[in-house]
Short mmCIF file of C-alpha atoms and ligand atoms in Angstrom, two decimals:
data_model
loop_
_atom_site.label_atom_id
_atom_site.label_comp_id
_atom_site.label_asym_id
_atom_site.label_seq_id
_atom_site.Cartn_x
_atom_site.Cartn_y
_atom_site.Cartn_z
CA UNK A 706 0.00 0.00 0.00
CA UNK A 707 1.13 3.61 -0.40
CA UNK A 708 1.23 6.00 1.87
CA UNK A 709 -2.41 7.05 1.96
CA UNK A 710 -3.18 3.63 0.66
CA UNK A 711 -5.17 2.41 3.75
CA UNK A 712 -7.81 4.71 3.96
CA UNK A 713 -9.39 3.12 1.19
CA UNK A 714 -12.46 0.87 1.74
CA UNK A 715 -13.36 0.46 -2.34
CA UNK A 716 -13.06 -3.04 -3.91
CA UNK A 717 -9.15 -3.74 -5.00
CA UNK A 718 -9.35 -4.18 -8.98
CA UNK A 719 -6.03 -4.54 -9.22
CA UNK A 720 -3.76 -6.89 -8.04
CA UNK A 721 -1.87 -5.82 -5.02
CA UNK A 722 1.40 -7.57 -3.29
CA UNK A 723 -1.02 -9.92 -1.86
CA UNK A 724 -1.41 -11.76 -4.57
CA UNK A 725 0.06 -15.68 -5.00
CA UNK A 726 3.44 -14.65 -6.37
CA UNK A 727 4.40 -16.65 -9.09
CA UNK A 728 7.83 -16.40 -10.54
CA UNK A 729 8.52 -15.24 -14.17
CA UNK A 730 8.95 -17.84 -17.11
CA UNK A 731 12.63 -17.50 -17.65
CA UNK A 732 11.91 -17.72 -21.08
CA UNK A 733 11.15 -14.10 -21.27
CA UNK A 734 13.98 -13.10 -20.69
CA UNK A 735 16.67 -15.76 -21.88
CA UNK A 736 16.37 -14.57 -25.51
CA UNK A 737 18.13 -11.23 -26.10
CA UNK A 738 16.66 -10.56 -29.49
CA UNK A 739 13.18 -11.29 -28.50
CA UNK A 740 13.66 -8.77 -25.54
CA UNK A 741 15.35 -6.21 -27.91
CA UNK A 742 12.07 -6.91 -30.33
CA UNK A 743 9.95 -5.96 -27.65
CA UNK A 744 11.68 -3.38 -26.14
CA UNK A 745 11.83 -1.45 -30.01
CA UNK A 746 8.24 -3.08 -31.09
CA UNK A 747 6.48 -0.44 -29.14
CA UNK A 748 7.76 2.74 -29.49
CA UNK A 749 7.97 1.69 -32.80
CA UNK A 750 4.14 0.98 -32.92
CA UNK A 751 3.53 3.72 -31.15
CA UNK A 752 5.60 6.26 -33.21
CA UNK A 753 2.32 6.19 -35.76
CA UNK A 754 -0.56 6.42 -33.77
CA UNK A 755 -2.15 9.63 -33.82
CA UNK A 756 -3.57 11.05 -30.78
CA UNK A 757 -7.10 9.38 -30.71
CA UNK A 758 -8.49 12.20 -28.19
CA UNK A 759 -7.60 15.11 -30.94
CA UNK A 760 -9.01 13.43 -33.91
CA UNK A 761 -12.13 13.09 -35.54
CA UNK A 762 -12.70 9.78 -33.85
CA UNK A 763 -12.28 11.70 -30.65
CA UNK A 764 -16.28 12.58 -30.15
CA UNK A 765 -17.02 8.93 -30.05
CA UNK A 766 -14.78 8.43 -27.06
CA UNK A 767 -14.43 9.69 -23.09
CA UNK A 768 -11.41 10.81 -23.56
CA UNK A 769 -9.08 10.70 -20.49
CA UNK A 770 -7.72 14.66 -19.81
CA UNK A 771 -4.69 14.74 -16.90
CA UNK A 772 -4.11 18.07 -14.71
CA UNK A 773 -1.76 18.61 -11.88
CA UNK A 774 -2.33 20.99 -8.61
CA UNK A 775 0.10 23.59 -7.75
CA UNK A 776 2.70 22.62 -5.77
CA UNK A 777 1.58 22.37 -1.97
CA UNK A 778 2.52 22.35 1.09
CA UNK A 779 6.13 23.62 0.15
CA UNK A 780 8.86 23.31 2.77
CA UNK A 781 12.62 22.63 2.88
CA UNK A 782 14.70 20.15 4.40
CA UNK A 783 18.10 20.54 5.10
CA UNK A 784 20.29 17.24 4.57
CA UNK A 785 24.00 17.69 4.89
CA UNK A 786 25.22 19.60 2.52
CA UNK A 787 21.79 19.76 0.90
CA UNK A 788 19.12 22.29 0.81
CA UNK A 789 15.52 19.81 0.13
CA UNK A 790 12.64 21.73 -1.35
CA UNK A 791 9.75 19.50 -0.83
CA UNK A 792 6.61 20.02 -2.53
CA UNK A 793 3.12 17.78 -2.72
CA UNK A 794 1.98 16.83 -6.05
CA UNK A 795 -1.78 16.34 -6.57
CA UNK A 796 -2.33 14.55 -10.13
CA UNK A 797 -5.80 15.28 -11.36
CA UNK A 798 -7.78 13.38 -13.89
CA UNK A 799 -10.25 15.47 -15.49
CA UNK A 800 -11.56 14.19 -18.56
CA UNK A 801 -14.76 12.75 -19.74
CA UNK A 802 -13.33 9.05 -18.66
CA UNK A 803 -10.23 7.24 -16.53
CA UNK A 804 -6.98 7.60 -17.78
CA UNK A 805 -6.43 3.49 -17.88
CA UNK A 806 -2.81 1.68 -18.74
CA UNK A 807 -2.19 -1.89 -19.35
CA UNK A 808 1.57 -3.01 -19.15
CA UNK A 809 2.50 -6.28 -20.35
CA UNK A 810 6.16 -7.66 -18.82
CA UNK A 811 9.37 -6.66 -21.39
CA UNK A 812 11.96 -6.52 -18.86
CA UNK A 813 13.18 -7.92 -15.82
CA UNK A 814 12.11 -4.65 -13.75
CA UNK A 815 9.64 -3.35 -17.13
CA UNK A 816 6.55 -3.28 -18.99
CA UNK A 817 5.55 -1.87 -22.12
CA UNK A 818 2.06 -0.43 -22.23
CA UNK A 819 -1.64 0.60 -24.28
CA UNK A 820 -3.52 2.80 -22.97
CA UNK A 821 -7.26 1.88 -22.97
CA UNK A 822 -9.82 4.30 -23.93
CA UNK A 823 -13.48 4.07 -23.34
CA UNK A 824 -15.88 4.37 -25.80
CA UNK A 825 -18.88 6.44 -25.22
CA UNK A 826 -21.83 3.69 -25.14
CA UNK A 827 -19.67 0.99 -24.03
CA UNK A 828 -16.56 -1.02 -24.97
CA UNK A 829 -13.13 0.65 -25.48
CA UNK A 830 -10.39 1.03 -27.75
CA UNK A 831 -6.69 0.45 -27.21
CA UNK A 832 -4.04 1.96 -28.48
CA UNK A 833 -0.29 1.45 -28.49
CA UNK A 834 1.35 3.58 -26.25
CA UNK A 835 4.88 4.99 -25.24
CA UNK A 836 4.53 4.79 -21.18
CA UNK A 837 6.80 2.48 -20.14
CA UNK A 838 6.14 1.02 -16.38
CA UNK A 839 8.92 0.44 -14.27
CA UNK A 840 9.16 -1.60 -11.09
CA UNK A 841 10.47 1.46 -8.66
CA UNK A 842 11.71 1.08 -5.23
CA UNK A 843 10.69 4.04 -3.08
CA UNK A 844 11.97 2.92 0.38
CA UNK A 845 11.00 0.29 2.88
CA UNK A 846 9.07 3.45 5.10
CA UNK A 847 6.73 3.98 2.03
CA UNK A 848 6.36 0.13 1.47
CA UNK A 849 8.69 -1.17 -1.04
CA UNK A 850 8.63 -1.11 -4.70
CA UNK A 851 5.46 -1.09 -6.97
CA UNK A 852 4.84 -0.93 -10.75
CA UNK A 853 4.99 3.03 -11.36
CA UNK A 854 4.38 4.89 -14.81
CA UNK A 855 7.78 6.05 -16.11
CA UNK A 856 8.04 9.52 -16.50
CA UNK A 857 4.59 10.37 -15.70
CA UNK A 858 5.87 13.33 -14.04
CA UNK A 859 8.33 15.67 -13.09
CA UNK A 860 9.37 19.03 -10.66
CA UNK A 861 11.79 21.69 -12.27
CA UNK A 862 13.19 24.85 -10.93
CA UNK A 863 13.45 27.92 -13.04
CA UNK A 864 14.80 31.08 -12.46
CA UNK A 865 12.24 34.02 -13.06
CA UNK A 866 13.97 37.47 -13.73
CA UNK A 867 13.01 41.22 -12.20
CA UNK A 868 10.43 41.66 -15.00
CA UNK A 869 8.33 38.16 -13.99
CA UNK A 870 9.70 36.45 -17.08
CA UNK A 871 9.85 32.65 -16.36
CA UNK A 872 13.61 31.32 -17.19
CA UNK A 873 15.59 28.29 -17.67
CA UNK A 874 15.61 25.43 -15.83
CA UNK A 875 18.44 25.55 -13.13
CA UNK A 876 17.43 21.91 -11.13
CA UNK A 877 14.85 19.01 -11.72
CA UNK A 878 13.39 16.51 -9.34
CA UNK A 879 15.18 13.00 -9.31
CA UNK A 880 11.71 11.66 -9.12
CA UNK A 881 9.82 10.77 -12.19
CA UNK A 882 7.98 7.62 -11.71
CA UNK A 883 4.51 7.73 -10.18
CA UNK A 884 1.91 5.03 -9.39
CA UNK A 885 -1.73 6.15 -11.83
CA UNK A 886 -4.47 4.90 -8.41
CA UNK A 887 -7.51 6.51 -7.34
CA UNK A 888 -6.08 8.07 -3.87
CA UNK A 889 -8.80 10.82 -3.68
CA UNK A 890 -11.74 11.87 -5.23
CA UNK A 891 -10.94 15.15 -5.19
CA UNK A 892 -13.92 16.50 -7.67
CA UNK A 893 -17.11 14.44 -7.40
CA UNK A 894 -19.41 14.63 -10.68
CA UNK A 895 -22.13 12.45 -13.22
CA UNK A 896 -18.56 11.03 -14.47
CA UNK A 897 -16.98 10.39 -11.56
CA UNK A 898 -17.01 7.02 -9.24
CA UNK A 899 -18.13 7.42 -5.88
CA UNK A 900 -15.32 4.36 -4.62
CA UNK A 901 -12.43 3.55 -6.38
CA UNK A 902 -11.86 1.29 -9.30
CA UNK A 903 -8.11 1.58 -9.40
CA UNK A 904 -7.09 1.50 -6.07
CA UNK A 905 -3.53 0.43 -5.75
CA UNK A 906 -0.32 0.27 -7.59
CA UNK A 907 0.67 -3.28 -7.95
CA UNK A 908 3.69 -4.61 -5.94
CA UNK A 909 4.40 -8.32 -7.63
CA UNK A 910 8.23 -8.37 -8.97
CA UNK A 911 7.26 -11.14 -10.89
CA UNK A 912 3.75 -10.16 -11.97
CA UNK A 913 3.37 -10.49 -16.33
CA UNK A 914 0.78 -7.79 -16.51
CA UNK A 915 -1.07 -4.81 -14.76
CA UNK A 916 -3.85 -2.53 -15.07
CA UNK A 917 -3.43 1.01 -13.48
CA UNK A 918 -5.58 4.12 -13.79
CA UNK A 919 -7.00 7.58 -12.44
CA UNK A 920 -10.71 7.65 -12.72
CA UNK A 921 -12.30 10.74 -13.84
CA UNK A 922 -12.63 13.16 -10.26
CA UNK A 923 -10.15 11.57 -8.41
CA UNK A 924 -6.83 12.46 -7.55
CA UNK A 925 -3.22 10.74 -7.43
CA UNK A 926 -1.46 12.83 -4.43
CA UNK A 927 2.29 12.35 -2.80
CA UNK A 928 3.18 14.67 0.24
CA UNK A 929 5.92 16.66 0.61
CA UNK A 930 7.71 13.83 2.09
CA UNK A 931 7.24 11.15 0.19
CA UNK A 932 10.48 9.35 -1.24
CA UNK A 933 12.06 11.63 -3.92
CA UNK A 934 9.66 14.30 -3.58
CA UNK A 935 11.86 17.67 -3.75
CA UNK A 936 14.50 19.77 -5.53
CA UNK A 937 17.74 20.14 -3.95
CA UNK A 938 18.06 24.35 -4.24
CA UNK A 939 21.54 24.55 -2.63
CA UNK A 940 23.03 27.56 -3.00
CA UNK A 941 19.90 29.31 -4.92
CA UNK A 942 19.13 32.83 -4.63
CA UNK A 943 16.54 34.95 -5.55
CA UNK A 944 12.69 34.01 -6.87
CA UNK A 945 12.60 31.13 -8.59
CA UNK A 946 8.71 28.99 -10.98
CA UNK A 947 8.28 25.63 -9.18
CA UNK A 948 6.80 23.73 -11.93
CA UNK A 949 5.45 20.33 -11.98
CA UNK A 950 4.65 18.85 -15.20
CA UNK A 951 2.35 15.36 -15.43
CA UNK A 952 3.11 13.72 -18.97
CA UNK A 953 6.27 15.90 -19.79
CA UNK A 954 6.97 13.29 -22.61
CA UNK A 955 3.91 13.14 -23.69
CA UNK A 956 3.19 9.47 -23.99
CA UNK A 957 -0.69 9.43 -22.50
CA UNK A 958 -3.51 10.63 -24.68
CA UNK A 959 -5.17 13.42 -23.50
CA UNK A 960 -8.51 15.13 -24.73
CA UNK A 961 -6.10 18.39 -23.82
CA UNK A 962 -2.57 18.32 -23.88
CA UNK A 963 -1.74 22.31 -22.90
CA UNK A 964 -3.16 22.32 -19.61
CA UNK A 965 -0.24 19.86 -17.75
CA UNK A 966 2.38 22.24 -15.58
CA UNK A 967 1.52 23.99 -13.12
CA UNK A 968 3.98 26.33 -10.94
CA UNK A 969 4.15 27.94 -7.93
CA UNK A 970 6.64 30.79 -7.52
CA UNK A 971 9.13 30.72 -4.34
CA UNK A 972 11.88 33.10 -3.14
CA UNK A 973 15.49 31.72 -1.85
CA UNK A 974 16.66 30.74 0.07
CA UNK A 975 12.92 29.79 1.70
CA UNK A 976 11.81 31.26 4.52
CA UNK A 977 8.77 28.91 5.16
CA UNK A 978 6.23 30.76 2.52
CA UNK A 979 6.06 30.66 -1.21
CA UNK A 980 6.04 34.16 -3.80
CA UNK A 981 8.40 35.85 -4.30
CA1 CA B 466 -4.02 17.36 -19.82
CA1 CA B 467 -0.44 13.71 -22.82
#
């Protein structure tokens, strides 16, 4: 479970580290060029597919549309010589359905992924995607490892100058894999599911294929201390754009793909309130 994991009381869809482990068929991974066939296969695959959610298809479907919160609860941590800026992320899913992956085992510690996209009316399509899930250890405190979206987000600092103008990027995040779960519904609505449907990310090392997803309303959120969760800012000065970006790559279809950074301006070193 993760870190706000036990709260929930909704029916577990997904298969959590609870499940019978079984261990991989070696013969996945005992054939190099099969593994470099699947590792190229889908980015390959995926390098044609138009963005289902902007085309004319995209009326037919409910459309999955990802958002992220300001930064939150800001504070920093000193660690020897580093200066922590720790920030909650809140991602949002917003769109007219869930924003729903399926990764199928490519790697020892990988999966390659579709994303599935409801139809409106019932049944879905599926469609090849780029999101790569990796099996990401996050410390024993916040329970382990789990099957996390690759790059599904990520925190970078940027210098703003005396006029306001946003800058450069002078530091990034480590952190870039996240879990996709239904943490907190966060914006109830017609759309939205009153109990989770997605409500873990799965924590099987040897598991061949998951299903993770945000339904539409609800809310994927780390806090501000959560394992990676900060920008070292050693040795800044002056006001700086905390930005967090969800789907910086952009390998998720979206029904909008220009609303995904938000930013929250800070002045350093921090004195214990953000603006500058
Ligand atoms: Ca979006
Ligand atoms: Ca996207």
């Amino acid at each position: 479970m993760e870190v706000f994991g036990k709260v929930g009381d909704g029916e577990a869809t997904i298969a959590t580290g609870l499940d019978k482990v079984r261990p991989v068929r070696a013969r996945s991974f005992l054939a190099p060029l099969a593994l470099l066939l699947a590792l190229a296969l889908p980015s390959a695959a995926a390098a044609a597919v138009e963005n289902p959610c902007e085309g004319p298809q995209a009326r037919f479907l409910l459309c999955p549309n990802l958002r992220i919160a300001p930064p939150s609860e800001i504070y920093a941590q000193k660690a020897g010589g580093h200066v922590l800026l720790r920030a909650t992320s809140d991602v949002q899913s917003r769109g007219l359905g869930p924003m729903e992956l399926r990764g199928r085992r490519d790697g020892p510690r990988s999966m390659r992924t579709n994303q599935r996209i409801y139809k409106k009316g019932g049944g879905h399509i599926t469609v090849p995607s780029e999101a790569k899930l990796h099996f990401t250890y996050v410390g024993t405190y916040f329970g382990g490892s789990y099957w996390k979206v690759h790059e599904l987000a990520n925190f970078e600092l940027r210098q703003v100058g005396p006029d306001g103008k946003v800058g450069s990027v002078v530091r990034t995040s480590p952190k870039l894999n996240y879990c996709l779960r239904d943490l907190y519904r966060t914006r109830a609505g017609r759309r939205s599911p009153p109990g989770r449907v997605y409500p873990g990310c799965n924590q099987n090392p040897f598991q061949d294929r998951v299903a993770l997803g945000t339904s539409v309303g609800w809310s994927d959120i780390y806090p501000a201390a959560y394992h990676q969760q900060w920008i070292d800012v050693a040795g800044l000065r002056g006001c700086f754009a905390y930005r967090m970006i969800v789907d910086p790559k952009q390998h998720l279809f979206e029904s909008n793909e220009n609303d995904n950074m938000s930013q929250r301006l800070v002045r350093l070193p921090y004195r214990g309130e953000p603006g500058c």
